[in-house]
């Protein structure tokens, strides 16, 4: 005789919870396995420099417009918002410092990483996912080529190495955007604004932002590659992996941002 | 298991060490047993064709031979070395003995035909660009393809893709060639042309060949021995002329293309 519906409901809820937990632990396991394999194969020959350079151009150079635009408008909005706010207690002279500090320490690394997660994380998952479902990864293995070494290492290395320069560029463009708005729209004194930009900014602020960027690059690329690598279920599976890669990478970036900020500052 | 009492020309003697020995191979996916204790010897220089219905475990079995899938239990011994026990370096070295052609070709779509075939040569040898080009042309000639070097994968027909896949598989002159459903989804004329290429490779190259297919005509054309895989087990192994005379009801239904009353295989 089957259990009454009222008794089945908690069991079903527990089953659901169990399944979700198992799935979450599986994902975490896959991420760290992929990270370990990437580090393992990164230091073993052959080193495919051509692939590294190709991926660095794809991640770095090709992402300059999207990261630059994001940084510029963020800097402009920051200047606009803080100017209006600080005006209320006559602290307009601190706008430049707030803009430069918040951009270098927080906004440029996080926003650039989120933009790259959307642009590169998704494409890594789609590319590797398609290769998985069309047996191209199996073909690599059959040719005695280690797919993590050939496909994942250059992509992860390129993303991890290119995120810091992109963020450095974003810092500069964001600060310039803030300067443009403050001086052009708010009639701030350009000389004073420029001085105040660097008055409270030290190298540690910039470097810690760049360290964050490298960690975010590692996270988003390993997530994208791991999701792509474990794709199943044809074209639909590739779609699922792509979406999951972006969502997961974005969440982990925001989560790790908190802990990194706590450690670095 | 039924084994032929007679020895055809290409079937090696019993004393010869098998090129690949499959011992008690078991594999299941999500609780479903796909391979259930397979034992099979593949002899040097022979062309073994494994036939079976959809979901019989043919592709899974083939992928075990090259270590793309690890067994739950059992062993795959290649030239005396156990693939399951081998460490990564040894495993890669064993894999270099293989060339594998995939069902849809599995060609790299980011490369043209030339780069696809040159890929294993550039990766594993120190051949000069001139030698690589010569070898690529030689491999393409073996599969009767000329003037397609600079075509992209999406510009090729299904039959051409398979043949480029063959050319890539033989580029490194492997000792063992694996073919995964080489003519599935092709029209009969193209399928026959593909079979002809495989037969030529069998006759002209010093290789051991394992092909999986569900096409009996193709199996008879290219096989020295045919093995029937059913529900994860080897039902029979015999040379083609004897295979067709086996009295097993399932085999006779398979040969005649008739429905089999208790066929529960088509689930995977």
XYZ file of C-alpha atoms in Angstrom:
533
model
C 0.000 0.000 0.000
C 1.427 3.443 -0.874
C 2.033 6.102 1.794
C -0.542 8.892 2.055
C 0.164 12.084 0.113
C 0.824 14.105 3.307
C 3.650 11.697 4.236
C 5.056 11.543 0.713
C 5.483 15.297 0.435
C 8.295 15.666 3.025
C 10.077 12.667 1.512
C 9.855 14.210 -1.950
C 11.185 17.497 -0.563
C 14.093 15.673 1.078
C 14.785 13.819 -2.161
C 14.802 17.117 -4.047
C 17.144 18.630 -1.474
C 19.410 15.592 -1.667
C 19.548 15.734 -5.444
C 20.320 19.460 -5.474
C 23.040 19.051 -2.837
C 24.624 16.163 -4.719
C 24.527 18.220 -7.908
C 26.126 21.223 -6.161
C 28.920 19.060 -4.718
C 29.441 17.486 -8.147
C 29.880 20.946 -9.679
C 32.336 21.989 -6.972
C 34.239 18.739 -7.459
C 34.390 19.227 -11.214
C 35.636 22.808 -10.797
C 38.495 21.819 -8.512
C 39.349 18.750 -10.600
C 39.553 20.940 -13.690
C 41.665 23.490 -11.785
C 44.030 20.742 -10.617
C 44.334 19.211 -14.093
C 44.948 22.638 -15.618
C 47.770 23.358 -13.185
C 49.125 19.814 -13.658
C 49.263 20.090 -17.459
C 50.316 23.756 -17.538
C 53.860 22.881 -16.487
C 54.334 19.904 -18.794
C 55.592 20.062 -22.384
C 54.722 20.557 -25.181
C 53.951 24.250 -24.699
C 51.774 25.466 -27.517
C 52.776 29.142 -27.611
C 50.783 29.826 -30.770
C 47.586 28.735 -28.997
C 48.449 30.857 -25.971
C 48.952 33.959 -28.104
C 45.747 33.279 -30.084
C 43.734 32.969 -26.909
C 45.370 36.038 -25.364
C 44.374 38.106 -28.384
C 40.843 36.702 -28.204
C 40.449 37.355 -24.473
C 42.523 40.514 -24.174
C 42.629 42.557 -27.352
C 39.144 41.629 -28.556
C 37.626 42.497 -25.169
C 39.056 46.023 -25.012
C 35.950 47.751 -26.499
C 33.441 46.100 -24.165
C 35.582 46.514 -21.040
C 36.541 50.068 -22.030
C 32.935 51.151 -22.571
C 31.824 49.550 -19.313
C 34.611 51.285 -17.379
C 34.039 54.645 -19.028
C 30.309 54.752 -18.274
C 30.846 53.424 -14.763
C 33.375 56.209 -14.107
C 30.993 58.789 -15.566
C 28.015 57.586 -13.498
C 30.154 57.394 -10.353
C 31.253 61.020 -10.829
C 27.699 62.142 -11.540
C 26.211 60.345 -8.532
C 28.874 61.244 -6.008
C 29.032 64.863 -7.170
C 25.281 65.286 -6.622
C 25.512 63.569 -3.243
C 28.655 65.263 -1.961
C 27.329 68.637 -3.073
C 24.843 68.423 -0.217
C 27.580 68.710 2.397
C 30.080 70.680 0.318
C 32.502 67.824 -0.155
C 32.744 67.991 -3.969
C 36.515 67.982 -3.780
C 36.425 64.327 -2.653
C 34.563 63.155 -5.752
C 37.806 62.449 -7.598
C 39.202 60.369 -4.736
C 35.993 58.369 -4.365
C 35.839 57.686 -8.089
C 39.462 56.575 -8.346
C 39.431 54.464 -5.173
C 36.152 52.709 -5.891
C 37.142 52.021 -9.486
C 40.584 50.598 -8.805
C 39.673 48.615 -5.690
C 36.265 47.304 -6.625
C 34.316 48.385 -9.661
C 36.814 47.911 -12.466
C 37.900 44.373 -11.440
C 34.363 43.144 -10.691
C 32.609 44.732 -13.671
C 35.376 43.775 -16.103
C 35.288 40.197 -14.781
C 31.492 40.051 -15.132
C 31.707 41.387 -18.692
C 34.431 38.851 -19.547
C 32.381 36.093 -17.908
C 29.565 36.978 -20.311
C 31.819 37.305 -23.321
C 34.543 34.702 -22.821
C 33.147 32.334 -20.153
C 30.114 31.651 -22.295
C 32.129 31.201 -25.475
C 34.545 28.800 -23.743
C 31.622 26.681 -22.546
C 29.963 26.764 -25.976
C 33.172 26.007 -27.863
C 34.294 23.126 -25.657
C 30.717 21.883 -25.287
C 30.319 21.686 -29.062
C 33.655 19.912 -29.329
C 32.493 17.445 -26.683
C 29.156 16.593 -28.300
C 30.686 16.304 -31.777
C 33.381 13.942 -30.406
C 36.216 16.346 -31.240
C 37.521 16.026 -27.674
C 37.382 12.230 -27.973
C 39.282 12.572 -31.254
C 42.013 14.547 -29.482
C 42.311 11.843 -26.847
C 42.345 9.156 -29.527
C 45.305 10.988 -31.113
C 47.152 10.783 -27.772
C 46.707 14.511 -27.204
C 45.647 15.453 -23.695
C 42.606 17.712 -24.207
C 43.081 19.621 -20.950
C 46.613 20.492 -21.993
C 45.697 21.405 -25.566
C 42.346 23.129 -25.038
C 41.990 24.223 -21.423
C 45.491 25.340 -20.399
C 45.882 28.057 -23.088
C 42.371 29.380 -22.461
C 42.720 29.521 -18.686
C 46.228 30.968 -18.890
C 45.148 33.615 -21.406
C 42.132 34.688 -19.338
C 44.095 34.764 -16.080
C 46.968 36.720 -17.633
C 44.844 39.143 -19.673
C 42.330 40.163 -17.013
C 44.840 42.301 -15.005
C 45.935 44.409 -18.023
C 42.298 44.789 -19.033
C 41.437 45.978 -15.527
C 44.406 48.369 -15.509
C 43.048 49.784 -18.755
C 39.555 49.931 -17.243
C 40.957 51.837 -14.234
C 42.420 54.451 -16.547
C 39.372 54.773 -18.800
C 37.005 54.895 -15.806
C 38.991 57.643 -14.114
C 39.116 59.555 -17.391
C 35.330 59.160 -17.757
C 34.795 60.526 -14.247
C 37.136 63.409 -14.987
C 35.223 64.215 -18.169
C 31.868 64.365 -16.400
C 33.125 66.265 -13.344
C 35.018 68.858 -15.372
C 32.729 68.999 -18.413
C 29.299 68.825 -16.789
C 29.849 69.772 -13.151
C 32.349 72.570 -13.699
C 34.915 71.002 -11.393
C 38.390 72.473 -11.478
C 40.457 70.152 -13.696
C 43.729 70.665 -11.842
C 42.184 70.091 -8.427
C 40.239 67.090 -9.670
C 43.395 65.540 -11.109
C 45.331 66.137 -7.900
C 42.551 64.702 -5.744
C 42.343 61.635 -7.985
C 45.788 60.521 -6.868
C 45.917 62.116 -3.413
C 44.519 59.095 -1.554
C 45.277 56.465 -4.138
C 48.331 54.310 -3.513
C 49.818 51.466 -5.492
C 48.361 48.868 -3.137
C 44.853 49.869 -4.207
C 45.739 49.314 -7.841
C 47.678 46.094 -7.266
C 45.035 44.511 -5.091
C 42.512 45.247 -7.867
C 44.809 43.564 -10.354
C 45.248 40.516 -8.098
C 41.468 40.285 -7.823
C 41.270 40.469 -11.618
C 43.676 37.550 -12.057
C 41.720 35.414 -9.565
C 38.439 36.309 -11.286
C 39.990 35.399 -14.640
C 41.035 32.018 -13.278
C 37.583 31.385 -11.809
C 35.587 32.336 -14.887
C 37.802 30.478 -17.355
C 37.979 27.274 -15.291
C 34.198 27.429 -14.809
C 33.580 27.936 -18.549
C 35.985 25.167 -19.544
C 34.637 22.766 -16.907
C 31.026 23.318 -17.975
C 31.946 22.892 -21.638
C 34.078 19.843 -20.994
C 31.285 18.010 -19.193
C 28.539 18.889 -21.655
C 26.069 16.160 -22.539
C 22.882 16.154 -24.571
C 23.658 17.664 -27.981
C 22.811 21.231 -28.968
C 20.439 21.680 -26.037
C 23.186 20.533 -23.675
C 25.572 23.105 -25.149
C 22.962 25.827 -24.498
C 22.538 24.665 -20.915
C 26.291 24.595 -20.314
C 26.724 28.090 -21.744
C 24.040 29.593 -19.532
C 25.239 27.702 -16.475
C 28.841 28.803 -17.081
C 27.910 32.500 -17.079
C 25.568 32.250 -14.082
C 27.994 30.159 -12.041
C 31.049 32.251 -12.911
C 29.216 35.511 -12.087
C 28.034 34.182 -8.730
C 31.439 32.815 -7.784
C 33.108 36.090 -8.829
C 30.799 38.082 -6.548
C 31.204 35.586 -3.719
C 34.981 35.432 -3.959
C 35.114 39.229 -4.253
C 33.954 39.500 -0.655
C 36.612 37.121 0.650
C 39.361 38.616 -1.508
C 38.480 42.116 -0.294
C 38.617 40.845 3.285
C 42.046 39.283 2.681
C 43.599 42.028 0.554
C 42.498 45.178 2.415
C 30.539 -18.508 -27.972
C 30.815 -20.027 -31.423
C 34.265 -19.920 -32.950
C 35.152 -21.019 -36.440
C 36.957 -24.369 -36.606
C 38.622 -23.416 -39.905
C 41.312 -20.777 -40.208
C 40.926 -18.271 -43.044
C 43.944 -16.773 -44.726
C 44.213 -13.618 -42.575
C 43.199 -15.149 -39.258
C 46.311 -15.749 -37.169
C 47.204 -18.926 -35.343
C 46.099 -19.602 -31.781
C 49.657 -19.342 -30.381
C 50.025 -15.765 -31.615
C 49.728 -13.193 -28.812
C 46.597 -11.119 -29.366
C 47.150 -7.507 -30.347
C 44.278 -6.583 -28.050
C 42.917 -8.878 -25.355
C 39.627 -7.913 -23.753
C 39.085 -9.743 -20.490
C 35.807 -9.824 -18.584
C 34.860 -6.223 -19.434
C 31.958 -4.704 -17.504
C 30.554 -1.217 -17.786
C 27.358 0.395 -16.610
C 25.971 3.912 -16.890
C 23.544 5.171 -14.242
C 22.754 1.657 -13.121
C 22.205 0.296 -16.636
C 24.660 -2.423 -17.585
C 25.951 -1.741 -21.087
C 28.822 -4.243 -21.238
C 28.422 -7.484 -19.311
C 31.610 -9.474 -19.109
C 33.059 -9.279 -22.621
C 35.971 -11.566 -23.463
C 37.531 -11.159 -26.894
C 40.954 -11.544 -28.513
C 41.823 -9.354 -31.490
C 44.746 -10.794 -33.411
C 47.548 -8.859 -35.113
C 46.756 -7.970 -38.705
C 43.145 -9.078 -38.713
C 40.062 -7.044 -39.539
C 37.453 -7.694 -36.893
C 33.981 -6.277 -37.386
C 31.643 -6.032 -34.421
C 27.990 -5.977 -35.386
C 24.963 -5.524 -33.216
C 21.715 -3.654 -32.891
C 21.263 -0.124 -31.606
C 22.060 0.055 -27.909
C 23.995 -3.209 -27.890
C 27.062 -1.388 -26.514
C 29.192 -1.301 -29.687
C 30.430 2.280 -29.410
C 31.028 1.940 -25.675
C 33.051 -1.201 -26.342
C 35.128 0.495 -29.053
C 35.894 3.442 -26.774
C 37.130 1.024 -24.107
C 39.689 -0.364 -26.571
C 41.457 2.987 -26.782
C 40.902 3.992 -23.157
C 38.383 6.781 -23.830
C 36.111 5.062 -21.309
C 37.398 3.258 -18.237
C 35.769 -0.078 -17.390
C 34.003 -0.786 -14.099
C 35.647 -4.204 -14.098
C 37.893 -6.142 -16.429
C 40.911 -5.361 -18.562
C 41.887 -4.208 -22.020
C 45.403 -5.426 -22.764
C 47.150 -3.857 -25.747
C 50.428 -5.531 -26.706
C 50.660 -6.919 -23.187
C 49.996 -3.592 -21.415
C 46.830 -3.037 -19.420
C 45.185 0.249 -20.431
C 43.330 0.513 -17.116
C 46.491 0.192 -15.011
C 48.694 2.357 -17.199
C 49.618 5.796 -15.872
C 48.967 8.883 -17.983
C 52.290 8.764 -19.851
C 52.029 5.068 -20.678
C 48.379 5.495 -21.619
C 49.279 8.261 -24.114
C 52.065 6.052 -25.508
C 49.627 3.145 -25.964
C 47.133 5.462 -27.653
C 49.747 6.437 -30.216
C 49.473 2.889 -31.534
C 45.853 3.654 -32.466
C 44.153 5.584 -35.175
C 40.447 6.121 -34.726
C 37.811 7.224 -37.172
C 34.634 8.567 -35.605
C 31.040 8.192 -36.721
C 30.662 11.721 -38.102
C 34.378 12.219 -38.669
C 34.885 14.333 -35.501
C 37.019 16.674 -37.597
C 38.169 19.904 -35.982
C 35.826 22.492 -37.459
C 38.218 25.340 -36.644
C 40.721 23.885 -39.147
C 40.695 23.063 -42.836
C 41.214 19.539 -44.191
C 44.984 19.936 -44.482
C 45.409 21.111 -40.893
C 43.115 18.359 -39.622
C 45.310 15.658 -41.145
C 48.536 17.483 -40.323
C 47.477 17.924 -36.680
C 48.769 14.583 -35.298
C 51.931 14.875 -37.411
C 52.749 18.329 -36.060
C 51.892 17.263 -32.546
C 53.824 14.007 -32.376
C 56.635 14.238 -34.907
C 59.406 16.625 -35.841
C 58.652 16.405 -39.551
C 59.486 19.435 -41.674
C 56.552 21.377 -43.183
C 57.401 19.871 -46.564
C 57.310 16.328 -45.205
C 54.036 17.043 -43.406
C 52.503 18.305 -46.645
C 53.743 15.232 -48.502
C 52.327 12.888 -45.864
C 48.975 14.709 -45.899
C 48.783 14.320 -49.689
C 49.748 10.647 -49.381
C 47.014 9.999 -46.780
C 44.428 11.830 -48.889
C 45.438 9.765 -51.933
C 44.945 6.567 -49.904
C 41.332 7.556 -49.275
C 40.841 8.768 -52.876
C 40.516 12.444 -52.074
C 42.421 15.012 -54.073
C 42.251 18.774 -54.115
C 40.290 19.137 -50.888
C 43.205 20.200 -48.676
C 42.039 23.766 -48.366
C 38.349 23.073 -47.932
C 36.749 23.722 -44.561
C 35.028 20.898 -42.735
C 31.549 22.382 -43.276
C 32.146 22.353 -47.047
C 32.526 18.542 -47.119
C 29.826 15.952 -47.750
C 29.179 13.169 -45.228
C 31.226 10.631 -47.200
C 34.115 13.052 -47.649
C 34.161 13.786 -43.939
C 34.478 10.090 -43.135
C 37.332 9.737 -45.606
C 39.145 12.789 -44.220
C 38.634 11.169 -40.810
C 40.264 7.994 -42.165
C 43.144 10.020 -43.586
C 43.694 11.699 -40.213
C 43.504 8.321 -38.461
C 46.239 6.796 -40.646
C 48.500 9.879 -40.704
C 50.796 8.559 -37.970
C 50.854 5.043 -39.506
C 49.137 3.439 -36.495
C 49.315 -0.265 -35.677
C 45.602 -0.465 -34.867
C 42.739 1.264 -36.680
C 39.311 1.663 -35.097
C 36.251 2.605 -37.160
C 33.084 3.733 -35.423
C 30.105 3.143 -37.745
C 32.027 4.233 -40.860
C 29.061 4.253 -43.243
C 26.048 4.967 -41.076
C 23.758 7.549 -42.625
C 25.334 7.327 -46.073
C 23.619 6.294 -49.293
C 24.439 2.723 -50.485
C 26.821 3.856 -53.219
C 28.821 6.130 -50.935
C 28.750 3.431 -48.236
C 30.194 0.920 -50.707
C 32.900 3.422 -51.678
C 33.770 3.858 -47.988
C 33.956 0.066 -47.602
C 36.264 -0.117 -50.606
C 38.615 2.395 -48.975
C 38.597 0.338 -45.749
C 39.295 -2.893 -47.662
C 42.193 -1.203 -49.485
C 43.605 -0.016 -46.176
C 43.185 -3.517 -44.747
C 45.036 -5.042 -47.692
C 47.741 -2.410 -48.109
C 48.566 -1.262 -44.592
C 50.138 -3.384 -41.853
C 47.334 -2.731 -39.386
C 44.919 -4.493 -37.100
C 41.422 -3.165 -37.705
C 38.334 -3.112 -35.514
C 35.142 -1.773 -37.051
C 31.726 -1.483 -35.494
C 28.660 -1.344 -37.668
C 25.107 -2.588 -37.881
C 25.338 -2.952 -41.653
C 25.826 -6.664 -42.444
C 26.704 -6.049 -46.100
C 29.506 -3.765 -45.032
C 30.632 -6.231 -42.346
C 30.892 -9.034 -44.902
C 32.922 -6.850 -47.250
C 35.552 -5.705 -44.756
C 35.764 -8.439 -42.095
C 38.149 -11.314 -41.539
C 35.993 -12.189 -38.522
C 32.614 -10.913 -37.443
C 31.592 -10.697 -33.783
C 27.971 -10.246 -32.775
C 27.424 -8.079 -29.711
C 24.081 -8.412 -28.045
C 22.934 -6.873 -24.749
C 26.525 -6.205 -23.719
C 27.822 -9.696 -24.453
C 29.565 -11.345 -27.376
C 27.052 -13.759 -28.835
C 29.257 -15.264 -31.559
C 32.532 -14.754 -33.420
C 33.140 -16.296 -36.832
C 34.548 -15.576 -40.302
C 31.949 -13.938 -42.585
C 31.044 -17.033 -44.610
C 30.441 -19.057 -41.441
C 28.793 -16.234 -39.579
C 25.917 -16.117 -42.041
C 25.327 -19.846 -41.524
C 25.136 -19.690 -37.729
C 21.873 -21.097 -36.478
C 21.291 -18.612 -33.636
C 17.817 -17.131 -34.043
C 18.860 -13.597 -33.130
C 21.696 -13.659 -35.682
C 19.384 -15.008 -38.361
C 16.823 -12.282 -37.591
C 19.614 -9.685 -37.714
C 20.870 -10.995 -41.069
C 17.384 -11.119 -42.538
C 16.463 -7.693 -41.151
C 13.412 -9.115 -39.427
C 11.973 -8.149 -36.053
C 13.142 -10.310 -33.180
C 10.432 -11.223 -30.660
C 12.383 -10.554 -27.435
C 14.499 -7.642 -28.542
C 14.945 -5.366 -25.527
C 18.137 -3.674 -26.652
C 16.852 -0.496 -28.161
C 16.921 1.477 -24.981
C 20.299 3.181 -25.031
